Short mmCIF file of C-alpha atoms in Angstrom, two decimals:
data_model
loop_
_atom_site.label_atom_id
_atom_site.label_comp_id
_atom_site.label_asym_id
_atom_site.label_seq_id
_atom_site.Cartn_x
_atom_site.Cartn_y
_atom_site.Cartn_z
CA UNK A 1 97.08 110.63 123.41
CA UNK A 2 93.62 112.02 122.44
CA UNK A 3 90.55 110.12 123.69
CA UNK A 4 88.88 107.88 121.20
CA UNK A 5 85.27 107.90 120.13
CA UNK A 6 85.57 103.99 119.55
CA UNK A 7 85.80 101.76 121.86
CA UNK A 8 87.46 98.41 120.70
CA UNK A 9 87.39 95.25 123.00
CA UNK A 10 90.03 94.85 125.56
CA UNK A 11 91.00 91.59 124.56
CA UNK A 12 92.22 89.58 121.53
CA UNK A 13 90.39 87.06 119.59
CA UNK A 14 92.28 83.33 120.28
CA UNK A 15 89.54 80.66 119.63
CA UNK A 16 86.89 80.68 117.54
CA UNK A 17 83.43 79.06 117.04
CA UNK A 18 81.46 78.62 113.96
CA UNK A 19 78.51 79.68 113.31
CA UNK A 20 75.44 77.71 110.66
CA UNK A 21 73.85 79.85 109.00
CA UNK A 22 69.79 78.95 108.23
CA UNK A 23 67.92 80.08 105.84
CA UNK A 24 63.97 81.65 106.79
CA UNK A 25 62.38 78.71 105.71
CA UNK A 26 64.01 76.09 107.65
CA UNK A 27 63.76 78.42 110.56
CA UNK A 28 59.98 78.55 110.08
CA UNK A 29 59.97 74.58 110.36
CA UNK A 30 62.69 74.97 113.12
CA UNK A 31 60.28 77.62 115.24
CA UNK A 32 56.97 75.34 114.77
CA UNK A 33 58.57 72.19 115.50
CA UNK A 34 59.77 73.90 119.27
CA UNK A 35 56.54 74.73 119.38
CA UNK A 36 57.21 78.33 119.19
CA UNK A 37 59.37 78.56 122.09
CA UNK A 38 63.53 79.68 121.41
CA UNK A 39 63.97 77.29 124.41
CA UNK A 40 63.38 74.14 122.60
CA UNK A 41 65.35 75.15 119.90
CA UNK A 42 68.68 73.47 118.91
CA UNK A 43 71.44 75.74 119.54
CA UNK A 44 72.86 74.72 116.26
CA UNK A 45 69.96 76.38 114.44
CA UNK A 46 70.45 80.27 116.01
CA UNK A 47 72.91 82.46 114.28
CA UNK A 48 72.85 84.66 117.20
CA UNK A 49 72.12 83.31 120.61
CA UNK A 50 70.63 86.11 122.74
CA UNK A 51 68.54 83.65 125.10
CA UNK A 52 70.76 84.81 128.27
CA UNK A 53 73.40 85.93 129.41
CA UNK A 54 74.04 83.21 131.94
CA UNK A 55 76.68 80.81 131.84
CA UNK A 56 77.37 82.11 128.27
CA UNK A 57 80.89 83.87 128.75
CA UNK A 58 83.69 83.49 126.86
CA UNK A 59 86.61 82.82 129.19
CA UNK A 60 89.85 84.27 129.27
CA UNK A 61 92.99 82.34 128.60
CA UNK A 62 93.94 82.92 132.12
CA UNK A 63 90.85 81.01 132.94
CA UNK A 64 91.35 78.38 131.34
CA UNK A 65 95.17 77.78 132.84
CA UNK A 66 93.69 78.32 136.18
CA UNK A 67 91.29 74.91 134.99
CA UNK A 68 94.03 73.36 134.17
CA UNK A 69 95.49 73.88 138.42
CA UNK A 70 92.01 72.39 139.35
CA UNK A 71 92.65 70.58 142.70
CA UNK A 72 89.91 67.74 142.16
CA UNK A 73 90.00 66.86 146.07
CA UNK A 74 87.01 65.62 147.63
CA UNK A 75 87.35 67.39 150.37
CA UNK A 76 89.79 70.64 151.73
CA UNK A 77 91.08 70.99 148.10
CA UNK A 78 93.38 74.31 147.38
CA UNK A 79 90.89 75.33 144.42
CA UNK A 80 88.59 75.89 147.19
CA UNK A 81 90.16 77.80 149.21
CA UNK A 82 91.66 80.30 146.48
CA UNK A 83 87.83 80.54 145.27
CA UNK A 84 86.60 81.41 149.26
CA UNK A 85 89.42 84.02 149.42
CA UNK A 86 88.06 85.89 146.17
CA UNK A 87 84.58 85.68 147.04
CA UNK A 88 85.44 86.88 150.97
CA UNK A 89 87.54 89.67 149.13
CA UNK A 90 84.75 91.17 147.55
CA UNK A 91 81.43 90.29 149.89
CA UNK A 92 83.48 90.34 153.00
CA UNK A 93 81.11 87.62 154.02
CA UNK A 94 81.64 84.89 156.67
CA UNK A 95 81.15 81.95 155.18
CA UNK A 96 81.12 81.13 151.41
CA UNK A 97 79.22 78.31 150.03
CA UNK A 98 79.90 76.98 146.81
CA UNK A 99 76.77 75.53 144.85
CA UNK A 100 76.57 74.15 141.14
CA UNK A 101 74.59 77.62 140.21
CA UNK A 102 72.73 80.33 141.29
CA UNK A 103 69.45 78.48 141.70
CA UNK A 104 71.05 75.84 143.67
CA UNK A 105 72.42 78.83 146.29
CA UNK A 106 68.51 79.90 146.30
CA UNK A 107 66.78 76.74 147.16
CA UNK A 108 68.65 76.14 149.84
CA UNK A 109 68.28 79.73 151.28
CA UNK A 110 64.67 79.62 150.90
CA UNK A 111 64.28 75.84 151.88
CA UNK A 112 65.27 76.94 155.36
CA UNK A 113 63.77 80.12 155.44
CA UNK A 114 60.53 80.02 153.69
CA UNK A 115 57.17 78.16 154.43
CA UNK A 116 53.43 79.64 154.34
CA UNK A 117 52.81 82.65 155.78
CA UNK A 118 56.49 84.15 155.26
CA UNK A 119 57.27 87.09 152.83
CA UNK A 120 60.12 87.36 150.81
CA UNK A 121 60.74 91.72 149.82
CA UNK A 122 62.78 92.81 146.50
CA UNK A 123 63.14 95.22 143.61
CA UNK A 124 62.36 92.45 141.36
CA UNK A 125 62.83 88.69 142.00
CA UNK A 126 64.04 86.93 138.97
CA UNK A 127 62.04 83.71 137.51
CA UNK A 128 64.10 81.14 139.37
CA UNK A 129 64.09 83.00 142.56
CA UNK A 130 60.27 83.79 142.74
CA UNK A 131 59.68 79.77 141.91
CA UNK A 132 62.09 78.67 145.15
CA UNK A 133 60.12 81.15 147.37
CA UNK A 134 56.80 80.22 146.22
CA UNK A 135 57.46 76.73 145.85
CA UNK A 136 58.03 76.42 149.64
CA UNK A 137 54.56 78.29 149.92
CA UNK A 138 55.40 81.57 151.27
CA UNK A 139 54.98 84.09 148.80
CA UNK A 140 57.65 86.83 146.74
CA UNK A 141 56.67 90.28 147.04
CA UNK A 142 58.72 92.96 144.55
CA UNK A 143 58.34 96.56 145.39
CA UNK A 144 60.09 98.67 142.36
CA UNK A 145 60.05 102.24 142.44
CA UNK A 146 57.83 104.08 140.41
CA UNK A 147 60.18 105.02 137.53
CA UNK A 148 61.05 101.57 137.11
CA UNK A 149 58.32 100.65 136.12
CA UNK A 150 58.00 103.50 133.29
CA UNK A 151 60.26 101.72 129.86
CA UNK A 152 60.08 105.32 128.46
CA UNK A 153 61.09 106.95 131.40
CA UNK A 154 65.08 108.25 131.78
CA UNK A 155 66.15 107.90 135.42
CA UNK A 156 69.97 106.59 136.55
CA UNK A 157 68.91 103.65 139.34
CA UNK A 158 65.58 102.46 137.78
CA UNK A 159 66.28 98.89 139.86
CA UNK A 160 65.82 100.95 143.10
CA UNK A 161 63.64 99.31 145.62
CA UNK A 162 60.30 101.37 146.92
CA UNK A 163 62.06 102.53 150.33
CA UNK A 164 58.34 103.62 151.82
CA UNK A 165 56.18 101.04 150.62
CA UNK A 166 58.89 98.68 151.88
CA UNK A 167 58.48 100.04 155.35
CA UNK A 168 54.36 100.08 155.01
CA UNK A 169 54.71 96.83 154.14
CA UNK A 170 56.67 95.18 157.10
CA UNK A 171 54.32 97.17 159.40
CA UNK A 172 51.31 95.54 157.70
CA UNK A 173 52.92 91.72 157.63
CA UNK A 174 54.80 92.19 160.56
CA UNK A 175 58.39 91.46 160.65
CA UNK A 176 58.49 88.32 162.25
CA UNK A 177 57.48 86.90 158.97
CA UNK A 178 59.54 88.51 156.48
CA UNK A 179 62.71 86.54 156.95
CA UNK A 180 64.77 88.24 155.05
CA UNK A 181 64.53 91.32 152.50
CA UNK A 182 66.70 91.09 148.70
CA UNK A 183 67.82 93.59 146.48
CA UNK A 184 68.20 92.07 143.30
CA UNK A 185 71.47 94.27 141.39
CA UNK A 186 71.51 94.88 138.31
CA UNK A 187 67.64 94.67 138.08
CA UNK A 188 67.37 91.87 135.36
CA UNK A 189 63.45 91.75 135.61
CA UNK A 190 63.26 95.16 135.40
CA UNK A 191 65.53 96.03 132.46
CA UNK A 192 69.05 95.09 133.79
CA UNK A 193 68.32 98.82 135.72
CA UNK A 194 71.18 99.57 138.68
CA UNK A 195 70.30 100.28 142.20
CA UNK A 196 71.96 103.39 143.94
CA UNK A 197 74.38 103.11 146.74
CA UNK A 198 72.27 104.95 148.37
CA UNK A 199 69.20 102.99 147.92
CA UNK A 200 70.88 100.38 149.38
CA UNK A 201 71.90 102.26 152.16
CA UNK A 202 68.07 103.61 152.90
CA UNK A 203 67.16 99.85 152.71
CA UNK A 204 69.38 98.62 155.15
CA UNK A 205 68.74 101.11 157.98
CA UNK A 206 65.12 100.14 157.42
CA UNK A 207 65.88 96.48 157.79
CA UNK A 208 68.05 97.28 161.03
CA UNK A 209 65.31 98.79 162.49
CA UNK A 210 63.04 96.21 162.17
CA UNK A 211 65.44 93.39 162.35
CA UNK A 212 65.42 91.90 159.33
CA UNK A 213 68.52 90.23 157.45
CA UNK A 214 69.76 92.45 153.68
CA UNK A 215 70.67 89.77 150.76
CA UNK A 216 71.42 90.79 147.32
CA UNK A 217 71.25 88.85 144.31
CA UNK A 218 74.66 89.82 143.48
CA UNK A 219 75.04 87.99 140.24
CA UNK A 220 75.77 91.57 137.88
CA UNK A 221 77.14 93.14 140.39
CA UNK A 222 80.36 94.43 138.91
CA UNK A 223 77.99 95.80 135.84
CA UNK A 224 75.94 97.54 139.20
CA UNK A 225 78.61 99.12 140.73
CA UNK A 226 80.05 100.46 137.47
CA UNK A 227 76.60 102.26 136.42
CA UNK A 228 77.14 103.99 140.28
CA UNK A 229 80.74 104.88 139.52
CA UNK A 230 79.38 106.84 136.47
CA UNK A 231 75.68 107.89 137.68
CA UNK A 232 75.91 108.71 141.03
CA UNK A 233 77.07 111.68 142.92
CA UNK A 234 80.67 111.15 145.22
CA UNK A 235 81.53 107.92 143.29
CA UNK A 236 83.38 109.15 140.02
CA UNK A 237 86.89 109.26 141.26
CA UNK A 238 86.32 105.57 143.33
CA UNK A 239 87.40 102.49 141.93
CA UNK A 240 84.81 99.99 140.50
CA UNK A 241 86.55 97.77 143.46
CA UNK A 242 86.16 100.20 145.98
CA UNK A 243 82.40 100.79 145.43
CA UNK A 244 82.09 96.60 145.00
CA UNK A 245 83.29 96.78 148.88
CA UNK A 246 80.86 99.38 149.61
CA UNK A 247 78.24 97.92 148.42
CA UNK A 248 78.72 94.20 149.83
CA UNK A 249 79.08 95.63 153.21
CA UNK A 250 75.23 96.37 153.55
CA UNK A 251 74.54 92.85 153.46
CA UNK A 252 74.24 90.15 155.66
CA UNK A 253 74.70 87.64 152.34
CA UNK A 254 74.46 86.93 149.14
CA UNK A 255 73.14 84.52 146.82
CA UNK A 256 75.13 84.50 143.37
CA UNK A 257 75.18 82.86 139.87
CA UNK A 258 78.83 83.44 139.33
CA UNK A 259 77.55 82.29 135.23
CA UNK A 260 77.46 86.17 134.94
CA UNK A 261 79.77 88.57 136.79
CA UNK A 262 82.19 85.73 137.58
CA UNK A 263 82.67 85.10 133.71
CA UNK A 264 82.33 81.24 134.28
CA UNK A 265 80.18 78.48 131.84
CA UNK A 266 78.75 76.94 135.39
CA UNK A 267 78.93 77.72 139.36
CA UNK A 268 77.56 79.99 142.25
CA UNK A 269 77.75 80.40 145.84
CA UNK A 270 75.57 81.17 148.87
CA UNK A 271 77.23 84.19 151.19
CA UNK A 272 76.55 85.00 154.92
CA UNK A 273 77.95 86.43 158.17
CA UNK A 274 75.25 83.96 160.50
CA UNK A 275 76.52 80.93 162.43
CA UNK A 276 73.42 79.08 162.52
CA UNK A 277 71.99 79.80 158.88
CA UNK A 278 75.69 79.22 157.96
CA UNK A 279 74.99 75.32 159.69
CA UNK A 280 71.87 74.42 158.21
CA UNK A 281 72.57 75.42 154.75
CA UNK A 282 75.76 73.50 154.83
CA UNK A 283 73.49 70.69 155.99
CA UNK A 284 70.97 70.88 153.04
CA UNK A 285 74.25 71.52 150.94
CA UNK A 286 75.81 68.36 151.25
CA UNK A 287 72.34 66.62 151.10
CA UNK A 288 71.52 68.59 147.98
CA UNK A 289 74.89 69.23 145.99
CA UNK A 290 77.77 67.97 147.73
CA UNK A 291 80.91 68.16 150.41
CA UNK A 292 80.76 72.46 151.43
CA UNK A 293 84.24 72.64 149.92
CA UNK A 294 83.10 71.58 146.28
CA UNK A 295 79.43 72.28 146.50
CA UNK A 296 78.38 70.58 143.20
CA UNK A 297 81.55 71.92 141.50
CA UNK A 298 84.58 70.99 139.90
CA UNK A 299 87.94 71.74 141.32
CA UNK A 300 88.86 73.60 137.82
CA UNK A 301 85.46 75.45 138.11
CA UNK A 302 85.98 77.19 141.41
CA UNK A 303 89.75 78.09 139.77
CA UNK A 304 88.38 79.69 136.88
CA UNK A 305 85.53 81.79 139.08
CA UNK A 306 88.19 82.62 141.42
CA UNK A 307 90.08 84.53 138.05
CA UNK A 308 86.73 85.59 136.83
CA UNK A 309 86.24 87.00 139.68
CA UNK A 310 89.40 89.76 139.50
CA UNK A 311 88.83 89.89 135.57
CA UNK A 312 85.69 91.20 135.74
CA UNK A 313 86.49 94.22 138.13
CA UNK A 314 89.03 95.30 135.19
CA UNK A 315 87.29 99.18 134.41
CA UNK A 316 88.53 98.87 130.81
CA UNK A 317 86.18 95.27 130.77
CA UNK A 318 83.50 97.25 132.07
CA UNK A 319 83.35 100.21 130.36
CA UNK A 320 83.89 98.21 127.02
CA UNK A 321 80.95 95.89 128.05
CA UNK A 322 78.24 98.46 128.97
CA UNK A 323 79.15 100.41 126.26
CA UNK A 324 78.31 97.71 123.81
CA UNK A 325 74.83 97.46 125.39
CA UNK A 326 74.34 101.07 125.31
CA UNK A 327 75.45 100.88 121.36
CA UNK A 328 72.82 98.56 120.10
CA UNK A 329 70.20 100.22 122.77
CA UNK A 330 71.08 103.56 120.65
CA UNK A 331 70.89 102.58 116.91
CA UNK A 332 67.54 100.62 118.14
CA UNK A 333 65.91 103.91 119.44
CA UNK A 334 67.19 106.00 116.66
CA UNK A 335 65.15 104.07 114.44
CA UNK A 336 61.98 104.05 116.81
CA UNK A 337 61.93 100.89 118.47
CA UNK A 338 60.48 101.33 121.93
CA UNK A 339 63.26 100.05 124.41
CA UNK A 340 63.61 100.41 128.35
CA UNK A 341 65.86 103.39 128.67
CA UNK A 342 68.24 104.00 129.78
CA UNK A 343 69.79 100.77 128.46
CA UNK A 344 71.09 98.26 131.07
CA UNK A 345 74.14 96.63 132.00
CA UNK A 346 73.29 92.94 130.42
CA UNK A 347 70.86 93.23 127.51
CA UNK A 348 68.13 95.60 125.52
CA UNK A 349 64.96 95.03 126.58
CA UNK A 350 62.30 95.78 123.97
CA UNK A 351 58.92 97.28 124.92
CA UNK A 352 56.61 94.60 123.24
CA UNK A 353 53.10 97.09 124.70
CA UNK A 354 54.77 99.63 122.79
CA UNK A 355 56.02 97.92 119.62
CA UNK A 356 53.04 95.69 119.29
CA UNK A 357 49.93 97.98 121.38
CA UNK A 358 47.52 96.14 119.62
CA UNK A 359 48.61 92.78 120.60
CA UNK A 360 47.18 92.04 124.30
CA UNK A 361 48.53 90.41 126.79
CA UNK A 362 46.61 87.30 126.69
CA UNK A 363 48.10 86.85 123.09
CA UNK A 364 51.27 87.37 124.50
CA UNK A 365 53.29 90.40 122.24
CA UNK A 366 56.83 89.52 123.92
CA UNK A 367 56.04 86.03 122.47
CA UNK A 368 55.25 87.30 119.35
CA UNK A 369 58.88 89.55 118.61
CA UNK A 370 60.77 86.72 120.32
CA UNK A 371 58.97 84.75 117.68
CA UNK A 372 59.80 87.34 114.24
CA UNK A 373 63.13 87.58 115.51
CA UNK A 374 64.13 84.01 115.17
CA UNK A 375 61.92 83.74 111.48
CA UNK A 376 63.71 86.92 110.57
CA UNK A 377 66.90 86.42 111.24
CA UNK A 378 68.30 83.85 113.67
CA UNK A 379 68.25 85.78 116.44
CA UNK A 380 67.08 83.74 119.89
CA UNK A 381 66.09 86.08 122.56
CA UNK A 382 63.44 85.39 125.38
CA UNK A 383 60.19 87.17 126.33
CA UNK A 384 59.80 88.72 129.88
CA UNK A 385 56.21 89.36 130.39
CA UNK A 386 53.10 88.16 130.94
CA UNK A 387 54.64 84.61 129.84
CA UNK A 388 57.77 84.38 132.28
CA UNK A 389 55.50 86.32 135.12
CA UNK A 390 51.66 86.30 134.38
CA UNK A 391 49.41 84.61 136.76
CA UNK A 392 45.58 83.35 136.41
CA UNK A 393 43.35 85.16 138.64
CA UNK A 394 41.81 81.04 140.99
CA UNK A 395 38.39 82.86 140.70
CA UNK A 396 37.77 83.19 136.97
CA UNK A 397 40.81 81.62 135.24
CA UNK A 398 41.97 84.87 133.70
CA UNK A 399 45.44 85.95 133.31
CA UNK A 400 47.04 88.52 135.25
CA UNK A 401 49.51 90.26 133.07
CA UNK A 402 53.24 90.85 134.33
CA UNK A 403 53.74 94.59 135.19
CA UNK A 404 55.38 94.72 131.61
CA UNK A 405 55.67 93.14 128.23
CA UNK A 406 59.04 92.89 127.56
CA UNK A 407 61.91 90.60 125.33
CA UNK A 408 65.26 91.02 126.56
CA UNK A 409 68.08 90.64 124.48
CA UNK A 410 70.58 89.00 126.58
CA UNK A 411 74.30 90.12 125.20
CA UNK A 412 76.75 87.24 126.46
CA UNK A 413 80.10 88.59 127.69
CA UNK A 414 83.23 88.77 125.62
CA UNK A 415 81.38 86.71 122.61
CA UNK A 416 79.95 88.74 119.90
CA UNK A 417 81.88 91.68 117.73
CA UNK A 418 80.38 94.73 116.37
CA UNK A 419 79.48 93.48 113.28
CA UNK A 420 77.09 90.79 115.13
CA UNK A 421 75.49 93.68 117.09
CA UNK A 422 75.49 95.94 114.21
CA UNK A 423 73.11 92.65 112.35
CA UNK A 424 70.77 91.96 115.56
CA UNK A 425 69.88 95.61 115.36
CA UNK A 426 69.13 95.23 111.76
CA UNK A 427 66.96 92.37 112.20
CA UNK A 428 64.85 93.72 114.69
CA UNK A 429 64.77 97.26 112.74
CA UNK A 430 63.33 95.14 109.78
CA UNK A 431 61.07 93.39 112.73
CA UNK A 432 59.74 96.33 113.74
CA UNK A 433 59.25 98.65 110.47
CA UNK A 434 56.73 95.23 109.43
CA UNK A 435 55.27 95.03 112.91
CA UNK A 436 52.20 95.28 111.45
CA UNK A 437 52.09 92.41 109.99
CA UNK A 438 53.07 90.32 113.55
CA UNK A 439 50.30 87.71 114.96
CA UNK A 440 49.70 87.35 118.47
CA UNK A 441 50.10 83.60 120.24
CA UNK A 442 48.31 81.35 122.87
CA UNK A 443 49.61 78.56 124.87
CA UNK A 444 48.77 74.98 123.86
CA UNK A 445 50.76 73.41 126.85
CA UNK A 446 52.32 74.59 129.87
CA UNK A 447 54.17 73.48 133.57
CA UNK A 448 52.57 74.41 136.25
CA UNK A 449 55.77 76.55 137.47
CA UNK A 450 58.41 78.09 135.22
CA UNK A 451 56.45 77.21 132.34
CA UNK A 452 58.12 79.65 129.96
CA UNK A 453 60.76 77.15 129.55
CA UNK A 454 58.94 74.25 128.48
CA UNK A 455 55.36 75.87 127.19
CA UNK A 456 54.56 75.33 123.49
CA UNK A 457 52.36 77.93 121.33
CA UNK A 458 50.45 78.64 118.88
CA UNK A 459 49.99 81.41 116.29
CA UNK A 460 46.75 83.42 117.32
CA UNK A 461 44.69 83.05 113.44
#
């Protein structure tokens, strides 16, 4: 049988959801009255929901007969214990804690390991992650390598962590108070970009020599280890499996939001091989979330991760789903829009310095496509820049830009068709051929942490 150009999904269509369609000018009264933010709108008012790709999965009908085996036990329940075997399978971890989500499995990591003074090492912390570290006061450093932080730039393992300045680093802080380094795979921050296997191996012979514990932030890391099977040298003929065991078996634990790689709605889970961190963040667990055999969870939810869990190791899943990524990413850069390339795993991420240069960062130019997306055409996507991650500078109230401007355009798995990817690239096509014509935004309210969920805007006049 000859080897087709197409790829098709590798599953059937069995329930369906229906989408309203809006017209542009009850989207323009939709946008103001969220105050310009695609968080606070109504999901009933996007035609195409690119916001994340977190807990937005459609599941498999296997999934949803495992829900319907959920052992609803308070404690010792079998759902349990079928969820700690897959998760053990794959991370060859210790001891598995459940939690509600992936930010549940942080706070309590950092809870017991943080405080001020400590420093917490990555590729690129994610939003959530950065706000558990820093909100116990120490502080969340991310040293990405150079290329990563290049959108135009074409490298394999742009999510690679800076293996020298990682190493200057502990000498300068010392590494009695970096409690623990993270390697953050795929690189969502920074473009949904894979990190090598043998990044990860440089990594963790510098944190033996210095004695400091290897995490990941595991939760695309199916998506990570298939960009190695195809990208890096020795790997081709292993099985996505295979290289998932290699690369869990650097680390001394994980922390994971099984809402993506696990192909769940809801539900995470805190990994480790140490007794004593094992103890206390059982403790805070059943303070925080509940019994360490449900963790916040439903009996049908750790069912359906367990099957999510050997679904999404399927290489016909995998090559289907970062194919579809890598489709939009190419009709988008045929037509000129600037995107970080190679395209990722998850999502597109659009250049906003590039598409919008004369736009500045205090006005936000992420903002301002995430903004022309929705008018134009329904589309909700998020901005990743100096919004999610700028600071102000205590001295003179400024704002530090992020590193880059970016939207991402989050692709939920096993949702959309063709046809809905072939119409988001449209839409932002006609987005950027009027780019000219796009206003820049300031902030009229924000949170003092994670504010790019709640914050409300303005257009710049």
């Amino acid at each position: 049988m000859p080897v087709m150009k197409t790829i098709i999904e590798p599953f059937k269509i069995k329930t369906v959801e229906p989408i309203r369609f809006t017209s542009k000018e009850e989207r323009e009264k939709i946008l103001k009255d969220a105050g310009y933010n695609p968080f606070l709108i109504n999901a009933e008012d996007v035609i195409i929901d690119l916001l994340t790709d977190s807990g937005t999965s459609a599941m498999s009908s296997e999934q949803w007969s495992g829900i319907m085996k959920g052992d609803e036990s308070y404690a010792g329940a079998k759902s349990f214990f079928r969820f700690e075997s897959a998760v053990k399978e794959i991370t060859g971890n210790k001891y598995v804690i459940p939690t509600h989500q992936g930010r549940a499995a942080e706070k309590i990591l950092f809870s017991i390991l943080g405080g001020e003074g400590k420093y917490f090492i990555s590729n690129t912390f994610f939003d959530t992650t950065r706000a558990n570290i820093e909100f116990t006061g120490a502080e969340a450093v991310d040293l990405l390598c150079p290329e990563g932080k290049k959108p135009e730039v074409v490298a394999p393992f742009k999510g690679n962590l800076d293996v020298e300045k990682l190493k200057a680093f502990i000498e300068e802080k010392g590494k009695e108070n970096i409690p623990l380094v993270m390697i953050t795979i795929t690189n969502n921050s920074g473009g949904g970009q894979p990190v090598s296997l043998e990044n990860i191996k440089q990594v963790r012979k510098v944190c033996d020599r210095y004695g400091i514990p290897l995490f990941f932030d595991a939760c695309r890391f199916a998506e990570n280890a298939y960009f190695i099977k195809k990208r890096e040298e020795g790997y081709s003929n292993k099985s996505v499996r295979e290289i998932v065991k290699e690369i869990f078996s650097f680390a001394d634990g994980t922390t994971m939001s099984a809402k993506k790689d696990a192909l769940v709605n809801i539900g995470g889970w805190l990994s480790m091989n140490d007794d004593n961190l094992a103890m206390q963040c059982r403790n805070l667990l059943i303070v925080t979330e509940g019994f360490p055999t449900y963790g916040g969870l439903a009996g049908r939810d750790l069912e359906a991760i367990a099957q999510g869990l050997e679904e999404v190791l399927d290489e016909n899943y995998l090559r289907y789903r970062i194919r579809s990524t890598e489709y939009l990413g190419e009709k988008l850069t045929a037509a000129g829009v600037p995107i970080i390339e190679p395209p990722g795993g998850h999502a597109i991420y659009i250049d906003a310095k590039r598409f919008l240069p004369d736009i500045p960062p205090e006005q936000y130019p992420g903002q301002s496509i995430v903004c022309e997306l929705y008018l134009e055409g329904g589309i909700r996507s998020v901005e990743i820049g100096s919004v999610m991650f700028g600071k102000y500078d205590k001295k003179t109230g400024r704002l530090i830009p992020a590193m880059m401007e970016l939207v991402r355009l989050a692709i939920p798995r096993r949702v959309y068709t063709q046809s809905h990817i072939d119409y988001v690239a449209e839409v932002v096509i006609e987005t950027f051929n009027k780019r000219d014509k796009l206003k820049g935004y300031k902030i009229t309210y924000e949170a003092p942490m994670l504010r790019h969920f709640t914050a409300r805007f303005e257009p710049v006049i």
